[in-house]
Amino acid sequence: MNIVVLTKLVPDLVEELAIDASGAALDLAFARWIINEFDDHALEQGILLKERGGGTVIVVAPDLDGADDVLFTAAAKGADRLIKIKGDFIAANNHALARTLTAIIKELQADLVLTGVQAHNDLDGSVGPMLAECLQLPYVGYVSGVSINDGKSAIRKEYPGGLLAEMEVTLPAVLGIQAAEQPPRYVAVSKVRQAMKDFHIEEQDASDLDPGGAPEVGRMFQPEAASHAEMLTGEPAEVAEKLVNLFKELGVL
Amino acid sequence: MTQDIYVIIEHLRGQVSDISYIMLAAARELAQSTSGKVVAVLLGYNAKGLAKDFATDQVLYLDHAALADFTSDAYQKVLSDLIGREQPRAALFGNTSIGSDVASVLSMRLGLPLVSSCRNFTKDGKFVSQICGGKIMAEGDLPAPTALITIVPGGYQPDQGRSAESPSITEAGVPALDALRVTLSKYIEPEVADVDISKEPLLIAVGRGIQNKDNIELAEALAQAIGGVVCGSRPVIDQGWLAISRLVGKSGKSVKPRIYFALGISGAPEHVEAITGSDTIIAVNTDPVAPIFNVARYGIEADMFELVEVLTEQVKAAKG
Amino acid sequence: MNATEVTERSFYAKVLEATPSGERLKLCLECGNCSGICPFGYLMAYPPSRMIAMLRADRFDKLLETDTIWMCVSCYACTAVCPSKVPLTFGLMTSIKEELIVAGNVPAELHTALQNSQRYGNPQGESPRKRADWAAGIQPEVKVLGKTKQPVDVLWFVGDYASYHPRVQSATKALAKILNALGVDFGILGPEENSDGDSQRLAGERGLFEMLAEKNGKMFGRYQFGRIITTDPHAYNAIKNEYPRLGISYPVQHYTEFLMERIGQLKPLLKREVKAKVTYHDPCYLGRANEVFDQPRALLEAIPGLELVEMAHHHTNSLCCGGGGGGMWLDGFQWEKAHVRLSEWRVREAMSAGANVLAVACPYETPRFEDAAKTMPGAEQLKVRDIAELLAEAMGV
């Protein structure tokens, strides 16, 4: 069972985001890159499948600052092979990423490709379904449970309000993970440091990063943020009226 | 090639979801700048009746047994066939478990541009998307020739997409749907036991200021009236006034509701870190320098007891 | 997930060999003093003495099945009271936590704190770039060594909670003003400072501690200064007792020791009366673990109008606030097991002593005691103040 986990690194929102000089893109010069939270779940799901039914877990990450840490941490959790894609990924969109990964993933002969269902900086869709289409594989997203039974995958798909759908997907397939069956495990720093000694990161070159299919952004801006609440004043009845109007404005009444 | 705006309707178990109506409202706005029609696209099996209250110029209904329930493979086949053939100016999908499974695949399959997380359109037909946890907005021209767009709630209200008049329905052809790679086995209902506050859009949060268990009823009454769920900060759960499933905070759940209405919550860092994902925080506290007012969008320096009762009544009246 | 690869033999050997004076484990008398004095001992499946008994009976596997080890707040009470001087806190308890961490058996809250420490250099997950933001507006300006690049007499190691927690920042600012008033030539690392790592070490993350220590050591090496002072007893303990083992050796003082050295200069500046009945809480890592008891008290007694009273537990017997050994990041977990907080016991003692101010000298304590005081009937009037805040009040800065 060859399980490929595709990870993306995204700008860490703990650091304040800035718009660059063009006014139409993020200033990523000083961005801190962290693993997309949903990809962390995809990795956890991959490791769980390996622990349950055997197989190989191959983790792939694009070459951004922090990719090595993501890969070695994955190894410390139980991944078998680590692949880093070399190329300029700072401004690469999901279309480009999906296209460039196609040849690499094809070669890995994956039975199952797991990746996070979305990432917070997605503006042109998600990489999982686009990669599935490039590979001509079926795709299901918002998956929170996966099991493999002879050549087919039984998955749980999440709908709003806690409703779940159990579906069957023929393998090989690409799944967009919403949540792993258990929260991503903690791995001790000492284990990651050991993995740095025991594992080797394979490097593969990205083919041309063709970004076609993404929208052109005319401008990017930050919504107005107040540093202090706008205070609503008056007698209780007056304030209540203001609140009712506010609720209507915000679409909950 | 047309200037029409397609809306890919989402429905589950006989219910059309709110996002469908939001999309119809969004499409109406966009159609004004392209001078095209709004076309609701409904896939289903014996499901024509679902279209009865769509605010749209036309409904295209595609009927097939394999479309009785949503599966990604079937919807992708039908919609790539339809959109590839009709070439509308834009097709709107929900940024949801249904729409997101389809839009990205179609972008690659048909070679059409895709914009995701779109919240609204401007008067001159530009898209406005929100990304990075709502911290960044991206605006741009509607890409050509057919723009595939996934829509998130927030820009329009479902009611704007509803109509008293039933629209005209045209049936369209469906391609062969055999050898589907994704099939539905069954649905699993959520446990009625308790809510998952991390998924709730409207939260009424109570803090130490609630003072005792009986007063929780006040918050419950407001929650009932407005259609929200009660949650609380650490001291409230510690006292046993609310179940631990309702705990919001560092040692509880992180929440990202549209509205977080905080009553008597001071705003300690351990609590605040779990609510920063909220769209709008409204705080009520008797202490004018309570830290919560630094993270809330709106604040009210008042005794929550006086306010909540009056508010509940006014909310009930507004709902009629 | 289990750690069956770890045998009693290898664990025992690790504690014996890898811990300083670990050999003393063999001298345990099974007197039970440790389990008796442990504030949460009654909740542990295997409090310290029973733990040693299990090791001796070859039942190590049993120890790893339980999660009550996470009730240990590394308060040092057991170590202080052991007649055989067995290294219980940092030897035995910490080693068990290490095994659980390696096995991936970590309560979620703690997981987040450890991950944040790794990623951002602080357990709260705050942006490292904002670590010196607390100093904005203080005149003369607080020197951030990465910017000024000048040698200073004193490097002030501020610490995580003192840098970022809004309540604790008041105490940090107070000390900055005191140092300025005394004309001390000091600087801080600001964004280049990482968590001291001591609580993470005691929570079982040895690798993380070493990583943080190495980063701090590198920064220390970059600048010139005479000594290090700190507001944080955990950082004090780390820099004094643990960093030298990693080759990072600098003279370090807690700020109360530093200020007492200058009491001749400080006392005349304490002009305003602070009329209060104050009781002082000995922090575990300043008092019991490092035997600094007198200087904080002397500073308080130097404040005019202040009456100092002692609580029932004081000096070596001080009651832990519950924040050590990972306790700061296990509040939910510990509450579920105990339904009582150590900080509440302490607040009750402060009230029994007749105090209206509870004075502290550790950044963990201010938020913990204030939270406890809020929920306890009768304690709403109890104020919690860092010694630095009281001194600043008396100085009128």
Short mmCIF file of N, CA and C in Angstrom, two decimals, chain C residues 115-211:
data_model
loop_
_atom_site.label_atom_id
_atom_site.label_comp_id
_atom_site.label_asym_id
_atom_site.label_seq_id
_atom_site.Cartn_x
_atom_site.Cartn_y
_atom_site.Cartn_z
N GLN C 115 4.61 22.59 21.39
CA GLN C 115 4.76 22.89 19.96
C GLN C 115 5.02 24.37 19.76
N ASN C 116 4.30 25.22 20.51
CA ASN C 116 4.52 26.66 20.40
C ASN C 116 5.94 27.03 20.81
N SER C 117 6.43 26.39 21.88
CA SER C 117 7.78 26.70 22.36
C SER C 117 8.79 26.40 21.26
N GLN C 118 8.53 25.29 20.55
CA GLN C 118 9.43 24.89 19.48
C GLN C 118 9.39 25.89 18.33
N ARG C 119 8.18 26.27 17.97
CA ARG C 119 7.99 27.07 16.77
C ARG C 119 8.27 28.55 17.00
N TYR C 120 7.81 29.07 18.15
CA TYR C 120 7.88 30.52 18.36
C TYR C 120 8.80 30.93 19.50
N GLY C 121 9.37 29.95 20.20
CA GLY C 121 10.25 30.30 21.31
C GLY C 121 9.49 30.76 22.54
N ASN C 122 8.15 30.55 22.57
CA ASN C 122 7.38 30.84 23.79
C ASN C 122 6.17 29.91 23.79
N PRO C 123 5.72 29.46 24.96
CA PRO C 123 4.63 28.47 25.00
C PRO C 123 3.27 29.05 24.61
N GLN C 124 3.17 30.38 24.64
CA GLN C 124 1.87 30.99 24.37
C GLN C 124 1.58 31.07 22.87
N GLY C 125 2.59 30.86 22.02
CA GLY C 125 2.35 30.96 20.59
C GLY C 125 2.30 32.39 20.10
N GLU C 126 2.95 33.30 20.80
CA GLU C 126 2.99 34.71 20.39
C GLU C 126 4.11 34.92 19.38
N SER C 127 3.97 35.99 18.59
CA SER C 127 5.00 36.29 17.60
C SER C 127 6.30 36.69 18.28
N PRO C 128 7.41 36.04 17.91
CA PRO C 128 8.70 36.39 18.52
C PRO C 128 9.05 37.86 18.30
N ARG C 129 8.57 38.41 17.19
CA ARG C 129 8.93 39.80 16.89
C ARG C 129 8.36 40.76 17.91
N LYS C 130 7.30 40.31 18.63
CA LYS C 130 6.64 41.22 19.57
C LYS C 130 7.13 41.04 21.01
N ARG C 131 8.22 40.29 21.19
CA ARG C 131 8.62 39.95 22.54
C ARG C 131 9.02 41.16 23.38
N ALA C 132 9.46 42.26 22.72
CA ALA C 132 9.87 43.44 23.49
C ALA C 132 8.82 44.54 23.46
N ASP C 133 7.64 44.24 22.91
CA ASP C 133 6.60 45.29 22.79
C ASP C 133 6.19 45.87 24.13
N TRP C 134 6.35 45.07 25.20
CA TRP C 134 5.94 45.55 26.53
C TRP C 134 6.68 46.83 26.91
N ALA C 135 7.90 47.00 26.32
CA ALA C 135 8.77 48.10 26.73
C ALA C 135 8.44 49.43 26.06
N ALA C 136 7.46 49.42 25.16
CA ALA C 136 7.14 50.66 24.44
C ALA C 136 6.73 51.75 25.41
N GLY C 137 7.27 52.92 25.24
CA GLY C 137 6.84 54.06 26.06
C GLY C 137 7.67 54.28 27.30
N ILE C 138 8.54 53.35 27.64
CA ILE C 138 9.33 53.55 28.86
C ILE C 138 10.51 54.44 28.55
N GLN C 139 10.70 55.47 29.40
CA GLN C 139 11.83 56.38 29.23
C GLN C 139 12.70 56.32 30.46
N PRO C 140 14.03 56.30 30.42
CA PRO C 140 14.78 56.11 29.18
C PRO C 140 14.44 54.76 28.52
N GLU C 141 14.64 54.72 27.22
CA GLU C 141 14.25 53.53 26.45
C GLU C 141 14.98 52.29 26.91
N VAL C 142 14.24 51.17 26.93
CA VAL C 142 14.87 49.90 27.28
C VAL C 142 15.71 49.43 26.09
N LYS C 143 16.99 49.16 26.35
CA LYS C 143 17.90 48.79 25.26
C LYS C 143 17.65 47.36 24.80
N VAL C 144 17.40 47.19 23.50
CA VAL C 144 17.31 45.86 22.92
C VAL C 144 18.66 45.61 22.26
N LEU C 145 19.42 44.65 22.79
CA LEU C 145 20.81 44.48 22.41
C LEU C 145 21.03 44.25 20.93
N GLY C 146 20.06 43.59 20.28
CA GLY C 146 20.20 43.35 18.84
C GLY C 146 20.23 44.65 18.06
N LYS C 147 19.63 45.71 18.61
CA LYS C 147 19.61 47.00 17.93
C LYS C 147 20.76 47.89 18.38
N THR C 148 20.99 47.96 19.70
CA THR C 148 21.99 48.91 20.18
C THR C 148 23.41 48.39 20.02
N LYS C 149 23.54 47.05 20.11
CA LYS C 149 24.83 46.39 19.93
C LYS C 149 25.94 46.96 20.83
N GLN C 150 25.57 47.56 21.95
CA GLN C 150 26.58 48.08 22.87
C GLN C 150 26.72 47.12 24.04
N PRO C 151 27.90 47.06 24.65
CA PRO C 151 28.02 46.25 25.87
C PRO C 151 27.19 46.91 26.98
N VAL C 152 26.66 46.07 27.88
CA VAL C 152 25.92 46.58 29.03
C VAL C 152 26.43 45.88 30.28
N ASP C 153 26.13 46.47 31.44
CA ASP C 153 26.53 45.81 32.69
C ASP C 153 25.68 44.57 32.93
N VAL C 154 24.38 44.74 32.69
CA VAL C 154 23.42 43.72 33.08
C VAL C 154 22.55 43.29 31.89
N LEU C 155 22.50 41.99 31.65
CA LEU C 155 21.55 41.46 30.66
C LEU C 155 20.33 40.99 31.45
N TRP C 156 19.19 41.60 31.18
CA TRP C 156 17.96 41.20 31.86
C TRP C 156 17.25 40.17 31.01
N PHE C 157 17.21 38.91 31.49
CA PHE C 157 16.49 37.84 30.81
C PHE C 157 15.04 37.95 31.27
N VAL C 158 14.16 38.43 30.40
CA VAL C 158 12.81 38.77 30.82
C VAL C 158 11.92 37.54 31.02
N GLY C 159 11.85 36.65 30.05
CA GLY C 159 11.02 35.45 30.19
C GLY C 159 9.70 35.55 29.42
N ASP C 160 9.04 34.39 29.23
CA ASP C 160 7.84 34.32 28.39
C ASP C 160 6.65 35.10 28.93
N TYR C 161 6.22 34.79 30.15
CA TYR C 161 5.00 35.41 30.67
C TYR C 161 5.23 36.87 31.00
N ALA C 162 6.43 37.19 31.47
CA ALA C 162 6.75 38.58 31.76
C ALA C 162 6.76 39.42 30.48
N SER C 163 7.07 38.79 29.35
CA SER C 163 7.10 39.54 28.09
C SER C 163 5.72 39.70 27.49
N TYR C 164 4.90 38.64 27.52
CA TYR C 164 3.68 38.63 26.73
C TYR C 164 2.36 38.73 27.49
N HIS C 165 2.31 38.22 28.72
CA HIS C 165 1.01 38.19 29.41
C HIS C 165 0.64 39.59 29.88
N PRO C 166 -0.53 40.09 29.46
CA PRO C 166 -0.89 41.49 29.76
C PRO C 166 -0.81 41.83 31.25
N ARG C 167 -1.25 40.92 32.11
CA ARG C 167 -1.22 41.22 33.55
C ARG C 167 0.22 41.28 34.05
N VAL C 168 1.05 40.34 33.59
CA VAL C 168 2.41 40.27 34.10
C VAL C 168 3.27 41.41 33.56
N GLN C 169 2.90 41.93 32.38
CA GLN C 169 3.67 43.02 31.79
C GLN C 169 3.74 44.22 32.74
N SER C 170 2.70 44.42 33.58
CA SER C 170 2.75 45.55 34.53
C SER C 170 3.94 45.40 35.45
N ALA C 171 4.20 44.18 35.89
CA ALA C 171 5.34 43.95 36.79
C ALA C 171 6.65 44.17 36.04
N THR C 172 6.68 43.73 34.79
CA THR C 172 7.88 43.89 33.98
C THR C 172 8.20 45.38 33.79
N LYS C 173 7.17 46.13 33.46
CA LYS C 173 7.37 47.57 33.27
C LYS C 173 7.83 48.22 34.57
N ALA C 174 7.24 47.76 35.68
CA ALA C 174 7.62 48.31 36.98
C ALA C 174 9.11 48.12 37.21
N LEU C 175 9.61 46.92 36.93
CA LEU C 175 11.04 46.67 37.17
C LEU C 175 11.90 47.52 36.25
N ALA C 176 11.45 47.69 35.01
CA ALA C 176 12.24 48.53 34.08
C ALA C 176 12.37 49.94 34.65
N LYS C 177 11.27 50.44 35.20
CA LYS C 177 11.31 51.80 35.76
C LYS C 177 12.23 51.85 36.98
N ILE C 178 12.21 50.81 37.79
CA ILE C 178 13.08 50.76 38.97
C ILE C 178 14.54 50.75 38.53
N LEU C 179 14.86 49.93 37.56
CA LEU C 179 16.24 49.85 37.08
C LEU C 179 16.69 51.19 36.51
N ASN C 180 15.79 51.84 35.79
CA ASN C 180 16.12 53.17 35.24
C ASN C 180 16.37 54.16 36.37
N ALA C 181 15.50 54.12 37.39
CA ALA C 181 15.64 55.06 38.51
C ALA C 181 16.97 54.84 39.24
N LEU C 182 17.45 53.59 39.26
CA LEU C 182 18.71 53.29 39.92
C LEU C 182 19.90 53.53 39.01
N GLY C 183 19.61 53.91 37.76
CA GLY C 183 20.71 54.15 36.83
C GLY C 183 21.45 52.90 36.42
N VAL C 184 20.77 51.76 36.44
CA VAL C 184 21.43 50.51 36.05
C VAL C 184 21.60 50.47 34.53
N ASP C 185 22.76 50.07 34.07
CA ASP C 185 23.04 49.95 32.65
C ASP C 185 22.62 48.55 32.21
N PHE C 186 21.40 48.43 31.67
CA PHE C 186 20.91 47.09 31.34
C PHE C 186 20.37 47.02 29.92
N GLY C 187 20.25 45.83 29.43
CA GLY C 187 19.67 45.60 28.11
C GLY C 187 18.91 44.28 28.10
N ILE C 188 18.04 44.12 27.11
CA ILE C 188 17.31 42.85 26.97
C ILE C 188 17.55 42.29 25.58
N LEU C 189 17.29 41.01 25.42
CA LEU C 189 17.45 40.39 24.10
C LEU C 189 16.23 40.64 23.22
N GLY C 190 15.08 40.86 23.85
CA GLY C 190 13.88 41.12 23.06
C GLY C 190 13.56 39.97 22.11
N PRO C 191 13.33 40.24 20.81
CA PRO C 191 12.97 39.19 19.87
C PRO C 191 13.99 38.07 19.75
N GLU C 192 15.22 38.30 20.24
CA GLU C 192 16.24 37.26 20.15
C GLU C 192 16.23 36.34 21.36
N GLU C 193 15.33 36.66 22.33
CA GLU C 193 15.25 35.81 23.51
C GLU C 193 14.30 34.66 23.25
N ASN C 194 14.67 33.47 23.67
CA ASN C 194 13.77 32.32 23.60
C ASN C 194 13.39 31.91 25.01
N SER C 195 12.34 31.13 25.14
CA SER C 195 11.94 30.62 26.44
C SER C 195 13.14 29.97 27.11
N ASP C 196 13.26 30.14 28.43
CA ASP C 196 14.37 29.50 29.14
C ASP C 196 14.29 27.99 29.02
N GLY C 197 13.07 27.47 28.87
CA GLY C 197 12.89 26.04 28.63
C GLY C 197 12.80 25.20 29.88
N ASP C 198 12.90 25.80 31.07
CA ASP C 198 12.98 24.98 32.27
C ASP C 198 11.70 24.20 32.54
N SER C 199 10.55 24.86 32.43
CA SER C 199 9.30 24.13 32.68
C SER C 199 9.07 23.07 31.63
N GLN C 200 9.51 23.34 30.40
CA GLN C 200 9.37 22.35 29.35
C GLN C 200 10.25 21.14 29.67
N ARG C 201 11.43 21.42 30.22
CA ARG C 201 12.34 20.33 30.61
C ARG C 201 11.69 19.46 31.67
N LEU C 202 11.12 20.14 32.68
CA LEU C 202 10.50 19.39 33.77
C LEU C 202 9.21 18.71 33.34
N ALA C 203 8.65 19.15 32.23
CA ALA C 203 7.45 18.48 31.71
C ALA C 203 7.83 17.30 30.84
N GLY C 204 9.14 17.03 30.71
CA GLY C 204 9.59 15.84 30.00
C GLY C 204 10.18 16.07 28.62
N GLU C 205 10.26 17.32 28.18
CA GLU C 205 10.80 17.56 26.84
C GLU C 205 12.26 17.99 26.93
N ARG C 206 13.10 17.02 27.14
CA ARG C 206 14.53 17.28 27.28
C ARG C 206 15.10 17.86 25.99
N GLY C 207 14.71 17.28 24.86
CA GLY C 207 15.23 17.73 23.57
C GLY C 207 14.86 19.18 23.29
N LEU C 208 13.63 19.53 23.64
CA LEU C 208 13.16 20.90 23.43
C LEU C 208 13.95 21.87 24.31
N PHE C 209 14.17 21.46 25.57
CA PHE C 209 14.94 22.30 26.49
C PHE C 209 16.32 22.58 25.92
N GLU C 210 16.97 21.51 25.44
CA GLU C 210 18.33 21.69 24.92
C GLU C 210 18.33 22.62 23.70
N MET C 211 17.31 22.47 22.86
CA MET C 211 17.22 23.32 21.67
C MET C 211 17.08 24.79 22.07
#
